[in-house]
Short mmCIF file of C-alpha atoms and ligand atoms in Angstrom, two decimals:
data_model
loop_
_atom_site.label_atom_id
_atom_site.label_comp_id
_atom_site.label_asym_id
_atom_site.label_seq_id
_atom_site.Cartn_x
_atom_site.Cartn_y
_atom_site.Cartn_z
CA MET E 1 139.89 103.43 76.74
CA ASN E 2 142.84 105.72 76.07
CA HIS E 3 145.53 106.49 78.62
CA GLN E 4 144.48 110.12 79.23
CA LYS E 5 140.92 109.09 79.94
CA SER E 6 141.77 106.27 82.32
CA GLN E 7 144.20 108.56 84.16
CA ALA E 8 141.43 111.10 84.61
CA LEU E 9 139.04 108.44 85.92
CA ASP E 10 141.71 107.39 88.43
CA ALA E 11 141.14 110.75 90.12
CA ILE E 12 137.76 109.39 91.26
CA ASP E 13 139.41 106.41 92.96
CA ARG E 14 142.09 108.61 94.51
CA ASN E 15 139.34 110.80 96.04
CA ARG E 16 137.11 107.85 96.92
CA GLU E 17 137.42 108.29 100.67
CA LEU E 18 136.56 111.99 100.56
CA LEU E 19 133.65 111.49 98.14
CA CYS E 20 132.14 108.63 100.13
CA ARG E 21 132.48 110.62 103.33
CA VAL E 22 130.58 113.57 101.82
CA SER E 23 127.80 111.23 100.68
CA ASP E 24 127.59 109.70 104.17
CA GLN E 25 127.50 113.13 105.83
CA LEU E 26 124.64 114.18 103.56
CA TRP E 27 122.79 110.97 104.40
CA GLU E 28 123.27 111.75 108.10
CA HIS E 29 121.92 115.31 107.66
CA PRO E 30 118.85 114.94 105.45
CA GLU E 31 117.24 118.27 104.54
CA VAL E 32 114.11 118.95 102.47
CA GLY E 33 113.97 121.15 99.39
CA PHE E 34 115.23 124.76 99.66
CA HIS E 35 116.32 124.06 103.26
CA GLU E 36 119.57 122.27 102.31
CA LYS E 37 121.81 124.59 104.32
CA TYR E 38 124.13 121.90 105.63
CA ALA E 39 124.46 120.28 102.21
CA ALA E 40 125.19 123.55 100.39
CA GLU E 41 127.90 124.47 102.88
CA LEU E 42 129.48 121.04 102.78
CA TYR E 43 129.52 121.03 98.97
CA CYS E 44 130.92 124.55 98.67
CA ASP E 45 133.71 123.76 101.16
CA THR E 46 134.51 120.50 99.37
CA LEU E 47 134.52 122.13 95.93
CA GLU E 48 136.90 124.83 97.18
CA ALA E 49 139.20 122.25 98.74
CA LEU E 50 139.24 120.39 95.40
CA GLY E 51 140.28 123.53 93.49
CA PHE E 52 136.93 124.65 92.02
CA GLN E 53 135.85 128.27 91.99
CA VAL E 54 132.62 128.44 93.94
CA GLU E 55 129.67 130.72 93.30
CA ARG E 56 127.09 130.69 96.07
CA ASN E 57 123.51 131.94 96.13
CA LEU E 58 123.01 131.09 92.48
CA ALA E 59 119.83 132.58 90.95
CA GLY E 60 119.25 134.23 94.34
CA ILE E 61 118.54 130.83 95.94
CA PRO E 62 120.50 130.40 99.19
CA THR E 63 121.08 126.66 98.64
CA ALA E 64 121.92 126.79 94.90
CA PHE E 65 125.57 127.08 93.91
CA SER E 66 128.17 126.11 91.34
CA GLY E 67 131.80 125.03 91.28
CA THR E 68 133.79 125.86 88.13
CA TYR E 69 137.19 124.86 86.84
CA GLY E 70 138.63 126.29 83.61
CA ASN E 71 137.62 129.45 81.82
CA ASP E 72 137.53 128.76 78.12
CA GLY E 73 136.62 126.05 75.61
CA PRO E 74 133.43 123.98 75.74
CA VAL E 75 131.46 124.17 78.99
CA ILE E 76 130.51 120.78 80.45
CA GLY E 77 127.90 120.77 83.21
CA PHE E 78 127.19 118.09 85.83
CA LEU E 79 123.91 118.34 87.72
CA GLY E 80 123.92 117.49 91.42
CA GLU E 81 120.85 117.09 93.65
CA PHE E 82 120.95 116.66 97.42
CA ASP E 83 117.45 117.17 98.90
CA ALA E 84 115.76 114.55 101.06
CA LEU E 85 112.11 113.52 101.47
CA PRO E 86 109.89 114.46 104.41
CA GLY E 87 108.92 111.74 106.89
CA LEU E 88 111.35 109.08 105.63
CA SER E 89 113.86 109.09 108.48
CA GLN E 90 115.31 105.60 108.83
CA VAL E 91 117.98 103.78 110.81
CA GLU E 92 120.99 102.94 108.65
CA ALA E 93 121.14 99.38 107.30
CA ALA E 94 118.17 98.22 109.43
CA LEU E 95 116.04 95.48 107.90
CA GLU E 96 112.75 96.95 109.05
CA LYS E 97 111.18 100.38 109.09
CA ILE E 98 112.66 102.16 112.14
CA PRO E 99 112.75 105.96 112.00
CA ALA E 100 116.06 107.37 113.22
CA GLN E 101 114.09 110.44 114.30
CA GLU E 102 110.29 110.53 114.32
CA SER E 103 108.79 112.48 111.34
CA ALA E 104 112.24 113.71 110.22
CA PRO E 105 113.27 113.59 106.55
CA GLY E 106 115.37 110.85 104.93
CA HIS E 107 117.20 110.20 101.66
CA GLY E 108 114.48 108.10 100.02
CA CYS E 109 115.52 109.07 96.50
CA GLY E 110 119.26 108.55 96.99
CA HIS E 111 120.14 112.19 96.40
CA ASN E 112 123.07 111.94 98.84
CA LEU E 113 124.59 109.68 96.17
CA LEU E 114 123.28 111.62 93.18
CA GLY E 115 125.04 114.87 94.03
CA VAL E 116 128.33 113.24 94.99
CA GLY E 117 128.37 111.06 91.85
CA SER E 118 128.09 114.22 89.75
CA LEU E 119 130.75 115.93 91.86
CA ALA E 120 133.07 112.94 91.32
CA ALA E 121 132.55 113.20 87.56
CA ALA E 122 133.48 116.90 87.69
CA VAL E 123 136.63 116.01 89.63
CA ALA E 124 137.72 113.57 86.89
CA VAL E 125 137.05 116.04 84.08
CA LYS E 126 139.01 118.72 85.95
CA GLN E 127 141.89 116.27 86.22
CA TYR E 128 141.68 115.59 82.50
CA LEU E 129 141.79 119.31 81.61
CA GLN E 130 144.68 119.86 84.00
CA ASP E 131 146.80 116.93 82.84
CA ASN E 132 146.35 117.62 79.16
CA HIS E 133 146.43 121.43 79.21
CA LEU E 134 143.29 121.54 77.09
CA PRO E 135 140.76 124.32 76.69
CA GLY E 136 137.52 123.44 78.41
CA THR E 137 135.44 124.32 81.47
CA VAL E 138 133.73 121.97 83.88
CA VAL E 139 130.90 123.15 86.13
CA PHE E 140 129.25 121.27 88.98
CA PHE E 141 125.77 122.68 89.55
CA GLY E 142 124.37 122.34 93.06
CA CYS E 143 120.64 122.09 92.35
CA PRO E 144 118.29 122.26 95.36
CA ALA E 145 114.72 121.05 95.79
CA GLU E 146 114.29 118.49 93.03
CA GLU E 147 111.48 116.87 95.04
CA GLY E 148 108.45 119.09 94.60
CA GLY E 149 110.40 122.36 94.29
CA SER E 150 111.72 122.48 90.70
CA GLY E 151 114.99 124.05 91.86
CA LYS E 152 116.50 123.73 88.38
CA GLY E 153 113.45 125.48 86.90
CA PHE E 154 114.17 128.55 89.04
CA MET E 155 117.88 128.33 88.15
CA ALA E 156 117.05 128.04 84.44
CA ARG E 157 114.68 131.02 84.69
CA SER E 158 117.69 133.08 85.82
CA GLY E 159 119.75 131.93 82.83
CA VAL E 160 122.13 129.75 84.87
CA PHE E 161 122.39 127.08 82.14
CA GLN E 162 122.57 129.38 79.13
CA GLN E 163 126.36 129.20 78.75
CA VAL E 164 126.53 125.40 79.14
CA ASP E 165 127.37 123.39 75.99
CA ILE E 166 126.31 119.94 77.24
CA ALA E 167 125.27 118.55 80.62
CA PHE E 168 125.11 115.15 82.28
CA SER E 169 123.28 113.69 85.22
CA TRP E 170 122.31 110.33 86.68
CA HIS E 171 119.95 108.76 89.18
CA PRO E 172 120.62 106.04 91.74
CA GLY E 173 118.35 103.06 91.25
CA GLU E 174 118.16 99.37 90.43
CA VAL E 175 119.52 99.20 86.86
CA ASN E 176 122.42 100.39 84.73
CA SER E 177 120.78 102.10 81.80
CA VAL E 178 120.58 105.26 79.75
CA SER E 179 117.42 107.18 80.43
CA THR E 180 115.48 107.36 77.15
CA GLU E 181 112.11 108.30 78.61
CA GLY E 182 110.63 111.69 77.88
CA THR E 183 109.09 113.41 80.90
CA MET E 184 106.04 115.67 81.25
CA SER E 185 105.88 119.40 81.88
CA ASN E 186 104.04 120.20 85.09
CA TYR E 187 102.50 123.01 87.14
CA GLN E 188 101.80 122.87 90.85
CA ILE E 189 99.17 125.24 92.15
CA CYS E 190 97.57 125.83 95.52
CA TYR E 191 93.91 126.93 95.58
CA HIS E 192 92.85 128.79 98.73
CA PHE E 193 89.09 129.17 99.20
CA ARG E 194 87.83 131.66 101.78
CA GLY E 195 84.25 131.96 103.06
CA VAL E 196 82.43 132.95 106.23
CA SER E 197 82.16 130.85 109.35
CA ALA E 198 78.76 130.41 111.03
CA HIS E 199 76.83 128.00 113.28
CA ALA E 200 75.64 125.48 110.71
CA ALA E 201 72.33 124.85 112.53
CA MET E 202 71.53 128.19 114.19
CA SER E 203 72.48 130.61 111.40
CA PRO E 204 73.34 128.65 108.29
CA GLU E 205 72.22 131.53 106.06
CA GLN E 206 75.13 133.58 107.36
CA GLY E 207 77.77 131.00 106.46
CA ARG E 208 79.64 130.73 103.17
CA SER E 209 81.38 127.38 102.98
CA ALA E 210 84.90 127.29 101.58
CA LEU E 211 84.76 123.51 101.79
CA ASP E 212 81.65 123.48 99.53
CA ALA E 213 83.59 125.58 97.04
CA LEU E 214 86.53 123.20 97.10
CA GLU E 215 84.25 120.18 96.60
CA LEU E 216 82.51 121.89 93.67
CA MET E 217 85.88 122.68 92.13
CA ASN E 218 86.92 119.02 92.37
CA ILE E 219 83.62 117.89 90.82
CA GLY E 220 84.07 120.40 88.02
CA VAL E 221 87.54 119.07 87.34
CA GLN E 222 86.23 115.47 87.23
CA PHE E 223 83.94 116.55 84.35
CA LEU E 224 86.85 118.32 82.68
CA ARG E 225 88.83 115.08 82.47
CA GLU E 226 86.77 113.89 79.49
CA HIS E 227 87.68 116.98 77.49
CA VAL E 228 91.46 117.20 77.76
CA PRO E 229 94.15 115.46 75.66
CA THR E 230 94.40 111.82 76.78
CA ASP E 231 98.06 112.10 77.71
CA THR E 232 97.54 114.90 80.21
CA ARG E 233 97.31 114.24 83.94
CA ILE E 234 95.38 116.08 86.67
CA HIS E 235 96.21 115.14 90.28
CA TYR E 236 95.00 116.79 93.44
CA ALA E 237 95.26 116.63 97.21
CA ILE E 238 92.99 118.33 99.74
CA THR E 239 95.53 119.86 102.06
CA ASP E 240 93.15 121.69 104.42
CA THR E 241 89.47 120.88 104.91
CA GLY E 242 88.93 123.92 107.11
CA GLY E 243 88.16 122.05 110.29
CA SER E 244 86.74 118.90 111.79
CA ALA E 245 83.47 120.18 113.25
CA PRO E 246 80.49 119.53 110.95
CA GLY E 247 78.41 121.94 113.00
CA THR E 248 80.55 124.85 111.82
CA VAL E 249 80.54 126.27 108.30
CA GLN E 250 84.16 125.94 107.15
CA PRO E 251 85.57 129.39 106.38
CA TYR E 252 88.74 128.12 104.70
CA ALA E 253 89.72 125.15 102.51
CA GLN E 254 92.78 124.40 100.44
CA ALA E 255 93.72 122.01 97.64
CA VAL E 256 96.96 121.50 95.76
CA TYR E 257 96.73 120.56 92.10
CA LEU E 258 99.48 119.02 90.01
CA LEU E 259 98.87 119.29 86.27
CA ARG E 260 100.98 117.45 83.68
CA ALA E 261 101.16 117.54 79.91
CA VAL E 262 103.85 116.69 77.38
CA HIS E 263 103.81 120.01 75.59
CA PRO E 264 104.11 123.29 77.49
CA GLN E 265 101.24 124.88 75.49
CA GLN E 266 98.85 122.04 76.47
CA LEU E 267 99.70 122.81 80.07
CA ILE E 268 98.98 126.52 79.70
CA ASP E 269 95.54 125.63 78.28
CA LEU E 270 94.85 123.10 81.03
CA TYR E 271 95.86 125.56 83.76
CA ASP E 272 93.51 128.16 82.32
CA ARG E 273 90.58 125.74 82.34
CA VAL E 274 91.18 124.50 85.89
CA ASN E 275 91.38 128.12 87.06
CA LYS E 276 88.02 128.87 85.42
CA ILE E 277 86.49 125.95 87.32
CA ALA E 278 87.98 127.20 90.60
CA ARG E 279 86.58 130.69 90.01
CA GLY E 280 83.23 129.19 89.03
CA ALA E 281 83.13 127.18 92.26
CA ALA E 282 83.86 130.32 94.27
CA MET E 283 81.10 132.19 92.45
CA MET E 284 78.57 129.39 93.08
CA THR E 285 79.24 129.44 96.80
CA ASP E 286 79.74 133.20 97.25
CA THR E 287 83.28 132.59 98.49
CA THR E 288 86.62 133.79 97.12
CA VAL E 289 89.50 131.85 95.65
CA GLU E 290 93.18 132.78 95.67
CA ILE E 291 95.22 130.95 93.05
CA GLU E 292 98.81 130.49 94.23
CA PHE E 293 101.26 129.28 91.59
CA ILE E 294 103.88 127.18 93.40
CA LYS E 295 106.23 125.83 90.75
CA ALA E 296 106.54 124.34 87.28
CA CYS E 297 108.92 122.36 85.16
CA SER E 298 109.39 121.69 81.45
CA ASN E 299 109.42 118.37 79.61
CA VAL E 300 112.80 116.73 79.02
CA VAL E 301 114.14 117.06 75.49
CA ILE E 302 115.84 113.72 74.79
CA ASN E 303 119.24 113.84 73.07
CA THR E 304 120.07 110.65 71.17
CA GLU E 305 123.59 111.81 70.34
CA LEU E 306 124.51 112.07 74.01
CA ASN E 307 122.47 108.99 74.93
CA ARG E 308 124.53 106.86 72.53
CA LEU E 309 127.69 108.30 74.02
CA MET E 310 126.55 107.42 77.54
CA GLN E 311 125.56 103.90 76.41
CA LYS E 312 129.05 103.32 74.97
CA ASN E 313 130.63 104.38 78.25
CA LEU E 314 128.19 102.37 80.40
CA GLU E 315 129.53 99.34 78.50
CA GLN E 316 133.22 100.37 78.49
CA VAL E 317 133.79 101.63 82.03
CA PRO E 318 134.76 98.81 84.44
CA PRO E 319 131.63 97.65 86.36
CA ALA E 320 130.89 98.63 89.96
CA GLY E 321 132.37 95.40 91.35
CA PHE E 322 129.68 94.22 93.77
CA ASP E 323 130.99 91.39 95.95
CA GLU E 324 129.35 88.49 97.77
CA ALA E 325 128.72 90.65 100.86
CA ASP E 326 126.83 93.22 98.74
CA LEU E 327 124.76 90.48 97.11
CA GLU E 328 123.97 88.88 100.47
CA GLN E 329 122.87 92.22 101.91
CA ALA E 330 120.71 92.83 98.83
CA ARG E 331 119.04 89.41 99.25
CA ARG E 332 118.15 90.25 102.84
CA TYR E 333 116.44 93.47 101.72
CA GLN E 334 114.52 91.62 99.05
CA GLN E 335 112.81 89.67 101.84
CA THR E 336 111.30 92.92 103.12
CA PHE E 337 109.00 93.70 100.18
CA PRO E 338 106.76 91.65 97.90
CA LYS E 339 108.19 90.97 94.43
CA GLY E 340 106.13 92.79 91.86
CA LYS E 341 106.85 94.01 88.34
CA THR E 342 109.98 96.12 88.55
CA TYR E 343 111.58 98.85 86.45
CA TYR E 344 114.06 96.21 85.26
CA ASP E 345 111.17 94.02 84.04
CA SER E 346 109.62 96.91 82.14
CA LEU E 347 112.94 97.68 80.42
CA VAL E 348 113.35 94.01 79.50
CA ASP E 349 109.85 94.04 77.92
CA GLU E 350 111.09 96.80 75.62
CA VAL E 351 114.10 94.83 74.31
CA GLU E 352 113.47 93.95 70.68
CA ASP E 353 116.11 91.24 70.13
CA PRO E 354 114.40 88.03 71.40
CA GLN E 355 117.65 86.33 72.40
CA MET E 356 118.83 89.29 74.41
CA ARG E 357 115.38 89.61 76.00
CA GLU E 358 115.56 85.97 77.09
CA GLU E 359 119.05 86.42 78.52
CA LEU E 360 117.90 89.42 80.52
CA GLN E 361 114.75 87.64 81.70
CA ALA E 362 116.95 84.83 83.02
CA ARG E 363 118.80 87.38 85.17
CA ALA E 364 115.63 89.01 86.54
CA ASP E 365 116.04 87.41 89.99
CA GLU E 366 119.61 88.58 90.60
CA PRO E 367 119.86 90.45 93.92
CA ILE E 368 121.62 93.43 92.27
CA HIS E 369 121.25 94.11 88.55
CA ARG E 370 124.87 94.24 87.41
CA VAL E 371 124.12 93.95 83.70
CA VAL E 372 124.19 97.03 81.44
CA MET E 373 120.79 97.31 79.76
CA PRO E 374 120.77 97.78 75.97
CA LEU E 375 119.90 101.27 74.77
CA ALA E 376 116.09 101.37 74.88
CA ARG E 377 114.00 103.04 72.24
CA GLU E 378 112.74 106.49 73.06
CA ARG E 379 109.33 106.60 74.75
CA GLN E 380 107.13 109.07 76.52
CA GLY E 381 106.94 108.64 80.28
CA PHE E 382 104.40 110.25 82.61
CA VAL E 383 106.57 111.56 85.43
CA SER E 384 108.21 114.99 85.53
CA SER E 385 111.69 116.21 86.34
CA ASP E 386 113.23 119.66 86.61
CA VAL E 387 116.11 118.36 84.44
CA GLY E 388 113.61 119.24 81.69
CA ASP E 389 114.35 122.94 82.12
CA VAL E 390 118.08 122.31 81.73
CA SER E 391 117.45 120.21 78.62
CA TRP E 392 115.76 123.14 76.84
CA ASN E 393 118.92 125.21 77.38
CA CYS E 394 121.61 122.68 76.40
CA PRO E 395 121.75 119.03 75.34
CA VAL E 396 121.44 116.77 78.42
CA ALA E 397 121.80 113.03 78.95
CA GLN E 398 121.06 111.02 82.06
CA ILE E 399 121.82 107.49 83.17
CA ASN E 400 120.54 105.25 85.93
CA ALA E 401 123.06 103.23 87.90
CA ALA E 402 122.43 100.26 90.17
CA THR E 403 123.07 101.34 93.74
CA MET E 404 120.51 99.21 95.56
CA PRO E 405 118.91 95.78 95.71
CA ALA E 406 116.87 94.83 92.65
CA GLY E 407 113.22 95.76 92.99
CA VAL E 408 113.51 98.18 95.93
CA PRO E 409 110.79 100.81 95.46
CA MET E 410 111.86 104.44 95.12
CA HIS E 411 110.96 106.75 98.02
CA SER E 412 110.79 103.79 100.42
CA TRP E 413 112.38 103.18 103.82
CA GLN E 414 114.47 100.44 102.22
CA MET E 415 115.99 102.94 99.81
CA VAL E 416 116.94 105.18 102.75
CA ALA E 417 118.35 102.24 104.72
CA VAL E 418 120.77 101.18 101.96
CA GLY E 419 121.94 104.73 101.14
CA LYS E 420 125.20 104.40 103.09
CA THR E 421 126.10 100.82 102.19
CA PRO E 422 129.17 99.80 100.15
CA MET E 423 126.85 98.72 97.29
CA ALA E 424 125.38 102.24 97.08
CA LYS E 425 128.79 103.88 96.93
CA LYS E 426 130.16 101.41 94.37
CA GLY E 427 127.23 102.21 92.09
CA MET E 428 127.74 105.94 92.67
CA LEU E 429 131.41 105.85 91.64
CA TYR E 430 130.61 103.75 88.57
CA ALA E 431 128.01 106.34 87.48
CA ALA E 432 130.58 109.09 88.05
CA LYS E 433 133.10 107.36 85.78
CA VAL E 434 130.53 106.82 83.02
CA MET E 435 129.55 110.51 83.08
CA ALA E 436 133.18 111.68 83.20
CA ALA E 437 134.22 109.37 80.35
CA SER E 438 131.34 110.70 78.23
CA ALA E 439 132.35 114.30 78.94
CA ILE E 440 135.98 113.53 78.04
CA ASP E 441 134.87 111.94 74.74
CA ALA E 442 132.96 115.14 73.95
CA LEU E 443 136.02 117.28 74.78
CA GLU E 444 138.16 115.11 72.51
CA ASP E 445 135.70 115.20 69.62
CA PRO E 446 133.95 118.59 69.24
CA GLU E 447 131.72 117.04 66.56
CA ILE E 448 129.79 115.30 69.37
CA ILE E 449 128.84 118.64 70.92
CA ARG E 450 128.00 120.12 67.53
CA ARG E 451 125.70 117.21 66.62
CA ALA E 452 124.08 117.23 70.08
CA LYS E 453 123.29 120.93 69.77
CA GLU E 454 121.97 120.48 66.27
CA GLU E 455 119.65 117.75 67.58
CA LEU E 456 118.37 120.01 70.37
CA LEU E 457 117.60 122.71 67.84
CA ARG E 458 115.77 120.21 65.64
CA ARG E 459 113.72 118.78 68.48
CA THR E 460 112.66 122.15 69.87
CA GLY E 461 111.90 123.44 66.38
CA GLY E 462 114.28 126.33 67.03
CA LYS E 463 112.03 127.64 69.84
CA THR E 464 113.95 129.32 72.63
CA TYR E 465 113.39 128.28 76.23
CA GLN E 466 110.35 129.90 77.82
CA PRO E 467 110.60 129.58 81.61
CA PRO E 468 107.31 128.03 82.78
CA ILE E 469 107.61 129.72 86.18
CA PRO E 470 106.29 133.28 86.12
CA ALA E 471 108.90 135.96 86.96
CA GLU E 472 107.26 137.02 90.25
CA ILE E 473 107.13 133.51 91.79
CA GLN E 474 109.71 132.89 94.52
CA PRO E 475 111.21 129.42 95.16
CA LYS E 476 109.42 127.73 98.04
CA ILE E 477 107.88 124.55 99.27
CA PRO E 478 105.22 125.67 101.73
CA ARG E 479 105.96 124.02 105.04
CA ASP E 480 102.34 122.99 105.57
CA LEU E 481 102.35 121.01 102.31
CA PHE E 482 104.09 117.77 101.40
CA GLN E 483 104.57 116.60 104.95
CA THR E 484 103.81 113.02 104.02
CA PRO E 485 106.04 111.02 101.67
ZN1 LIG F 1 112.42 111.24 94.04
ZN1 LIG F 2 115.38 111.57 92.71
#
């Protein structure tokens, strides 16, 4: 690692206390998507104090913002998330599930670390530009509502990422690896059925059951499953049954559907067919249906050029430095959940070199996975992420960094409980350095950015980004939905 780069990375260590404090404060004030008022204010104040120019209310979203340093040269973006999950409140470092506040949210996806890791990377790149008097711009993007809100999708719809040359992000987790999994596009829709209430025994002929309509819609969709591409997904939840009295004809019922497909066009087709079924169900029952589009996100366009760059830096940057106390704490958490097949195990299965696979298998029981995983081959995953919408606008790469005990499930109370521990913050700062080092490499060698952009163009077939969220849809997560983790 050259002198300029290591000097820039030192800025992360110099600001360690501040960065860790911000992460802890976010952990202590968990807020759900689009309600991250405390987080947005804390970030904007911190960015200003660190010498970034802050733009609030980005894309008209009160909790979206950016912090910029520099005004020319290549634009490097870092994506920060900070929303928490409903119902996951948890006492810090406890070894059993104890809510800190009943039914309050908690940081079950580690986004208190995610945002600050990206901020730390931006701080190092700013230092690099300053020290070396080089052209270049670094932007930290404060992206709200990753969980169920597609905040970045709304930001992308407004053109927020259009001027970015390349962007980086990461996710806290149990391994150190480059993310090579494609994600799915998705749509989330709420179907509201409305009928007429009546006494179900005395005057059933006067009732029109919204619940019947909803059930018929679900049955229709079960038949549809045979006639859609095999790699699409149709999930649903009944979010309002209309009441609990069987003697009353239910005048209202509500279901939320989550549709996924790899290609955006498949999703448009699927959406159209599910809507036809919903309308058909309403017609059969003489009720009405209101189709409320909630949000959408695009599939992630993988960028091998940037993935290789991130892999190199995962291997070159000094490791997180977990000590015996971290390992001991991790072991205690491992007693709190049954050992099943983990994400680490699935990555090891993918390793082609038999010797390396064996070496990694031998380390499967380590309390924290300190090893850097080899660059995995590209494969199609089935989850979705709003990073997809950024990746259609500029080349993006993401890493995972070990911040928690091996095998801890995502979105669990254990993940919340360890979110303030030294192990979590060590992993966060390591991820920050890997992202910053990759950005600095790209600033030093413009060919990297050129090749990454060329790859994006090739993979999208030259198609420009089509926002999947219709222009009239406002960012929201309805309060009566998603109240359970
Ligand atoms: Zn999550
Ligand atoms: Zn997450």
